[in-house]
Amino acid sequence: MLNFIINHFEVFISLFALLISFLTYKRNRLKYQYQFAADCRSPDSIVLVDGDDILETKSYTDSVITNLHFINLSNFDIGFFELKAYDNTNNRYLNMLTVNSISFDEQYKQPLELITISDKEARKRHLQLPNFKYGSFKAKSMTYFDIVVFPYENTESITIEFELPKQRFLSAIQKNIHQKFVKCGVNYNINGWKDSKTVKPNCK
């Protein structure tokens, strides 16, 4: 038995190294799940509110709103970048509402969605906006974003997407850097969005 181990010592070392490599790969592999909301709708009103003073507000009109749940199952934080929205007809980029896009002197205000209940009453829902169009998803946790997009009046469908630092298969042959990484996104048909029509997604 001892002679067998000695004669095959290099084989055992190679197998052990292979096992360590496999365990390291499995531990460092990106593991995640994400889901965009099942609808993208035109809200009654998106506002910035100074405390409880509903009159001291800034209103964002002509927008659509959806949300994202991202579950990071990895043992480490996962960065994301290039969070964007664009018109599918002409590929024109659309403005999005982030904390950073709010003017500096108004960033202390609370972003709210006002949901009309009656002519005299509206329910307030606090929005959880992304700080920037890039950031990170914490390890072993769920991140939630409200995503507010400002389409053009004639926009009929949009794509919302972001990229992860995970190279795509055959990424080495891609010349554009943004074609090298995994994209997570969703397509929405928002035809008639100004009529407050709820629209359904086509996940990518």
mmCIF file of C-alpha atoms in Angstrom:
data_model
loop_
_atom_site.group_PDB
_atom_site.id
_atom_site.type_symbol
_atom_site.label_atom_id
_atom_site.label_comp_id
_atom_site.label_asym_id
_atom_site.label_seq_id
_atom_site.Cartn_x
_atom_site.Cartn_y
_atom_site.Cartn_z
ATOM 1 C CA MET A 1 0.000 0.000 0.000
ATOM 2 C CA LEU A 2 2.838 2.349 0.929
ATOM 3 C CA ASN A 3 4.644 1.531 -2.301
ATOM 4 C CA PHE A 4 1.434 2.252 -4.247
ATOM 5 C CA ILE A 5 1.120 5.694 -2.609
ATOM 6 C CA ILE A 6 4.783 6.482 -3.247
ATOM 7 C CA ASN A 7 4.573 5.374 -6.876
ATOM 8 C CA HIS A 8 1.450 7.447 -7.462
ATOM 9 C CA PHE A 9 2.346 10.393 -5.279
ATOM 10 C CA GLU A 10 2.399 12.861 -8.189
ATOM 11 C CA VAL A 11 -1.029 11.658 -9.297
ATOM 12 C CA PHE A 12 -2.455 12.286 -5.818
ATOM 13 C CA ILE A 13 -0.900 15.755 -5.747
ATOM 14 C CA SER A 14 -2.418 16.556 -9.145
ATOM 15 C CA LEU A 15 -5.864 15.317 -8.060
ATOM 16 C CA PHE A 16 -5.669 17.327 -4.839
ATOM 17 C CA ALA A 17 -4.674 20.469 -6.773
ATOM 18 C CA LEU A 18 -7.568 19.869 -9.182
ATOM 19 C CA LEU A 19 -9.993 19.548 -6.256
ATOM 20 C CA ILE A 20 -8.726 22.788 -4.719
ATOM 21 C CA SER A 21 -9.097 24.550 -8.081
ATOM 22 C CA PHE A 22 -12.660 23.291 -8.469
ATOM 23 C CA LEU A 23 -13.653 24.374 -4.943
ATOM 24 C CA THR A 24 -12.072 27.790 -5.485
ATOM 25 C CA TYR A 25 -13.908 28.219 -8.782
ATOM 26 C CA LYS A 26 -17.207 27.205 -7.205
ATOM 27 C CA ARG A 27 -16.692 29.577 -4.286
ATOM 28 C CA ASN A 28 -15.778 32.532 -6.511
ATOM 29 C CA ARG A 29 -18.457 31.934 -9.148
ATOM 30 C CA LEU A 30 -21.079 34.664 -9.569
ATOM 31 C CA LYS A 31 -24.408 33.358 -8.309
ATOM 32 C CA TYR A 32 -27.439 35.589 -8.582
ATOM 33 C CA GLN A 33 -31.096 35.881 -9.522
ATOM 34 C CA TYR A 34 -32.970 38.965 -10.630
ATOM 35 C CA GLN A 35 -36.498 39.930 -11.574
ATOM 36 C CA PHE A 36 -38.004 43.095 -12.987
ATOM 37 C CA ALA A 37 -41.588 43.972 -12.117
ATOM 38 C CA ALA A 38 -44.334 42.365 -14.155
ATOM 39 C CA ASP A 39 -45.560 45.773 -15.280
ATOM 40 C CA CYS A 40 -44.233 49.185 -16.230
ATOM 41 C CA ARG A 41 -46.834 51.851 -15.566
ATOM 42 C CA SER A 42 -47.354 55.565 -15.778
ATOM 43 C CA PRO A 43 -47.586 56.820 -12.169
ATOM 44 C CA ASP A 44 -50.033 59.449 -10.968
ATOM 45 C CA SER A 45 -47.145 61.619 -9.788
ATOM 46 C CA ILE A 46 -43.471 61.369 -8.791
ATOM 47 C CA VAL A 47 -42.413 64.127 -6.385
ATOM 48 C CA LEU A 48 -39.639 65.250 -4.067
ATOM 49 C CA VAL A 49 -41.070 66.180 -0.686
ATOM 50 C CA ASP A 50 -39.502 68.258 2.072
ATOM 51 C CA GLY A 51 -40.551 66.348 5.187
ATOM 52 C CA ASP A 52 -44.307 66.301 5.609
ATOM 53 C CA ASP A 53 -44.796 69.542 3.688
ATOM 54 C CA ILE A 54 -46.580 68.144 0.658
ATOM 55 C CA LEU A 55 -46.814 71.625 -0.843
ATOM 56 C CA GLU A 56 -43.032 72.094 -0.903
ATOM 57 C CA THR A 57 -42.466 69.634 -3.708
ATOM 58 C CA LYS A 58 -40.808 69.178 -7.056
ATOM 59 C CA SER A 59 -42.820 67.088 -9.493
ATOM 60 C CA TYR A 60 -41.514 64.771 -12.216
ATOM 61 C CA THR A 61 -44.096 64.368 -14.945
ATOM 62 C CA ASP A 62 -44.294 62.164 -18.037
ATOM 63 C CA SER A 63 -42.579 59.111 -16.595
ATOM 64 C CA VAL A 64 -43.040 55.383 -16.303
ATOM 65 C CA ILE A 65 -42.049 53.346 -13.269
ATOM 66 C CA THR A 66 -41.050 49.763 -12.614
ATOM 67 C CA ASN A 67 -38.755 48.002 -10.140
ATOM 68 C CA LEU A 68 -35.958 45.470 -9.830
ATOM 69 C CA HIS A 69 -35.235 42.758 -7.270
ATOM 70 C CA PHE A 70 -31.660 41.415 -7.370
ATOM 71 C CA ILE A 71 -30.608 38.541 -5.101
ATOM 72 C CA ASN A 72 -26.854 38.080 -4.753
ATOM 73 C CA LEU A 73 -26.205 34.467 -3.737
ATOM 74 C CA SER A 74 -22.421 34.866 -3.974
ATOM 75 C CA ASN A 75 -20.002 35.096 -1.051
ATOM 76 C CA PHE A 76 -18.887 38.549 -2.182
ATOM 77 C CA ASP A 77 -20.376 41.803 -3.441
ATOM 78 C CA ILE A 78 -21.204 41.991 -7.149
ATOM 79 C CA GLY A 79 -20.673 45.286 -8.927
ATOM 80 C CA PHE A 80 -22.983 46.557 -11.652
ATOM 81 C CA PHE A 81 -22.587 49.354 -14.178
ATOM 82 C CA GLU A 82 -24.205 50.925 -17.247
ATOM 83 C CA LEU A 83 -27.710 50.990 -15.773
ATOM 84 C CA LYS A 84 -29.650 52.534 -18.651
ATOM 85 C CA ALA A 85 -32.914 52.730 -20.554
ATOM 86 C CA TYR A 86 -33.409 53.321 -24.253
ATOM 87 C CA ASP A 87 -36.120 53.564 -26.891
ATOM 88 C CA ASN A 88 -36.204 50.298 -28.851
ATOM 89 C CA THR A 89 -37.323 51.990 -32.065
ATOM 90 C CA ASN A 90 -34.375 54.355 -32.479
ATOM 91 C CA ASN A 91 -31.953 53.255 -29.703
ATOM 92 C CA ARG A 92 -32.058 56.735 -28.178
ATOM 93 C CA TYR A 93 -31.126 56.755 -24.508
ATOM 94 C CA LEU A 94 -33.802 57.853 -22.058
ATOM 95 C CA ASN A 95 -33.277 59.826 -18.882
ATOM 96 C CA MET A 96 -33.617 57.966 -15.593
ATOM 97 C CA LEU A 97 -34.176 59.257 -12.073
ATOM 98 C CA THR A 98 -31.343 58.468 -9.672
ATOM 99 C CA VAL A 99 -30.319 60.155 -6.437
ATOM 100 C CA ASN A 100 -27.319 61.600 -8.251
ATOM 101 C CA SER A 101 -29.525 63.099 -10.989
ATOM 102 C CA ILE A 102 -31.443 65.143 -8.408
ATOM 103 C CA SER A 103 -29.983 68.619 -7.973
ATOM 104 C CA PHE A 104 -27.586 68.847 -5.028
ATOM 105 C CA ASP A 105 -29.706 71.325 -3.081
ATOM 106 C CA GLU A 106 -32.722 68.983 -3.256
ATOM 107 C CA GLN A 107 -31.105 65.635 -2.510
ATOM 108 C CA TYR A 108 -32.230 65.837 1.115
ATOM 109 C CA LYS A 109 -35.867 65.600 -0.008
ATOM 110 C CA GLN A 110 -37.755 62.314 -0.068
ATOM 111 C CA PRO A 111 -38.676 60.848 -3.473
ATOM 112 C CA LEU A 112 -42.291 59.722 -3.351
ATOM 113 C CA GLU A 113 -44.898 58.261 -5.620
ATOM 114 C CA LEU A 114 -48.295 59.833 -5.006
ATOM 115 C CA ILE A 115 -51.116 57.395 -5.681
ATOM 116 C CA THR A 116 -54.455 59.119 -6.081
ATOM 117 C CA ILE A 117 -57.239 57.647 -3.942
ATOM 118 C CA SER A 118 -59.776 60.437 -4.372
ATOM 119 C CA ASP A 119 -59.943 64.101 -5.387
ATOM 120 C CA LYS A 120 -58.777 65.050 -1.904
ATOM 121 C CA GLU A 121 -56.583 62.150 -0.877
ATOM 122 C CA ALA A 122 -53.381 60.548 -2.144
ATOM 123 C CA ARG A 123 -51.353 57.697 -0.700
ATOM 124 C CA LYS A 124 -47.599 58.247 -0.438
ATOM 125 C CA ARG A 125 -45.106 55.516 -1.334
ATOM 126 C CA HIS A 126 -41.419 56.090 -0.610
ATOM 127 C CA LEU A 127 -39.210 55.287 -3.580
ATOM 128 C CA GLN A 128 -35.880 53.498 -3.277
ATOM 129 C CA LEU A 129 -33.933 54.996 -6.151
ATOM 130 C CA PRO A 130 -30.464 53.801 -7.175
ATOM 131 C CA ASN A 131 -27.800 56.283 -6.102
ATOM 132 C CA PHE A 132 -25.960 56.141 -9.424
ATOM 133 C CA LYS A 133 -26.118 54.208 -12.679
ATOM 134 C CA TYR A 134 -23.483 51.949 -11.169
ATOM 135 C CA GLY A 135 -22.969 50.379 -7.752
ATOM 136 C CA SER A 136 -22.871 47.001 -6.073
ATOM 137 C CA PHE A 137 -25.172 44.289 -4.836
ATOM 138 C CA LYS A 138 -24.217 43.157 -1.333
ATOM 139 C CA ALA A 139 -23.199 39.542 -0.759
ATOM 140 C CA LYS A 140 -25.882 37.130 0.432
ATOM 141 C CA SER A 141 -28.591 39.792 0.277
ATOM 142 C CA MET A 142 -31.464 41.189 -1.783
ATOM 143 C CA THR A 143 -31.374 44.673 -3.329
ATOM 144 C CA TYR A 144 -34.494 46.537 -4.432
ATOM 145 C CA PHE A 145 -34.626 49.526 -6.795
ATOM 146 C CA ASP A 146 -37.511 51.631 -8.027
ATOM 147 C CA ILE A 147 -36.696 52.575 -11.622
ATOM 148 C CA VAL A 148 -38.195 55.772 -13.041
ATOM 149 C CA VAL A 149 -37.735 56.397 -16.779
ATOM 150 C CA PHE A 150 -38.725 59.418 -18.869
ATOM 151 C CA PRO A 151 -39.812 58.221 -22.340
ATOM 152 C CA TYR A 152 -40.392 60.421 -25.367
ATOM 153 C CA GLU A 153 -43.994 61.153 -26.190
ATOM 154 C CA ASN A 154 -43.943 58.761 -29.149
ATOM 155 C CA THR A 155 -41.929 56.001 -27.431
ATOM 156 C CA GLU A 156 -43.664 52.653 -27.886
ATOM 157 C CA SER A 157 -41.238 50.221 -26.266
ATOM 158 C CA ILE A 158 -38.193 50.480 -24.026
ATOM 159 C CA THR A 159 -35.342 48.355 -22.748
ATOM 160 C CA ILE A 160 -33.957 48.708 -19.235
ATOM 161 C CA GLU A 161 -30.682 46.937 -18.562
ATOM 162 C CA PHE A 162 -27.435 46.868 -16.593
ATOM 163 C CA GLU A 163 -24.152 45.004 -16.908
ATOM 164 C CA LEU A 164 -22.257 42.698 -14.559
ATOM 165 C CA PRO A 165 -18.461 42.176 -14.470
ATOM 166 C CA LYS A 166 -18.765 38.663 -15.871
ATOM 167 C CA GLN A 167 -17.346 38.021 -19.306
ATOM 168 C CA ARG A 168 -19.609 36.536 -21.953
ATOM 169 C CA PHE A 169 -18.681 33.408 -23.904
ATOM 170 C CA LEU A 170 -16.306 34.300 -26.766
ATOM 171 C CA SER A 171 -15.958 37.805 -25.308
ATOM 172 C CA ALA A 172 -12.346 37.978 -26.487
ATOM 173 C CA ILE A 173 -13.472 38.443 -30.096
ATOM 174 C CA GLN A 174 -15.715 41.398 -29.246
ATOM 175 C CA LYS A 175 -14.247 44.821 -30.075
ATOM 176 C CA ASN A 176 -16.723 46.909 -28.079
ATOM 177 C CA ILE A 177 -16.022 46.673 -24.340
ATOM 178 C CA HIS A 178 -19.745 46.679 -23.506
ATOM 179 C CA GLN A 179 -20.282 43.584 -25.653
ATOM 180 C CA LYS A 180 -17.856 41.634 -23.483
ATOM 181 C CA PHE A 181 -19.946 41.526 -20.308
ATOM 182 C CA VAL A 182 -23.179 39.888 -19.213
ATOM 183 C CA LYS A 183 -26.249 42.098 -19.587
ATOM 184 C CA CYS A 184 -29.348 41.757 -17.437
ATOM 185 C CA GLY A 185 -32.442 43.496 -18.680
ATOM 186 C CA VAL A 186 -36.066 43.597 -19.675
ATOM 187 C CA ASN A 187 -38.127 44.888 -22.594
ATOM 188 C CA TYR A 188 -41.446 46.679 -22.063
ATOM 189 C CA ASN A 189 -44.086 47.529 -24.624
ATOM 190 C CA ILE A 190 -45.295 50.950 -23.414
ATOM 191 C CA ASN A 191 -47.435 51.875 -26.396
ATOM 192 C CA GLY A 192 -50.022 54.366 -25.092
ATOM 193 C CA TRP A 193 -48.070 54.972 -21.888
ATOM 194 C CA LYS A 194 -49.450 58.506 -21.610
ATOM 195 C CA ASP A 195 -52.896 56.988 -21.191
ATOM 196 C CA SER A 196 -51.635 55.257 -18.014
ATOM 197 C CA LYS A 197 -51.859 51.842 -19.620
ATOM 198 C CA THR A 198 -50.163 49.102 -17.622
ATOM 199 C CA VAL A 199 -47.659 47.294 -19.812
ATOM 200 C CA LYS A 200 -46.111 43.855 -19.584
ATOM 201 C CA PRO A 201 -42.435 42.870 -19.839
ATOM 202 C CA ASN A 202 -40.397 40.583 -22.047
ATOM 203 C CA CYS A 203 -37.405 39.557 -19.922
ATOM 204 C CA LYS A 204 -34.083 39.206 -21.688
#
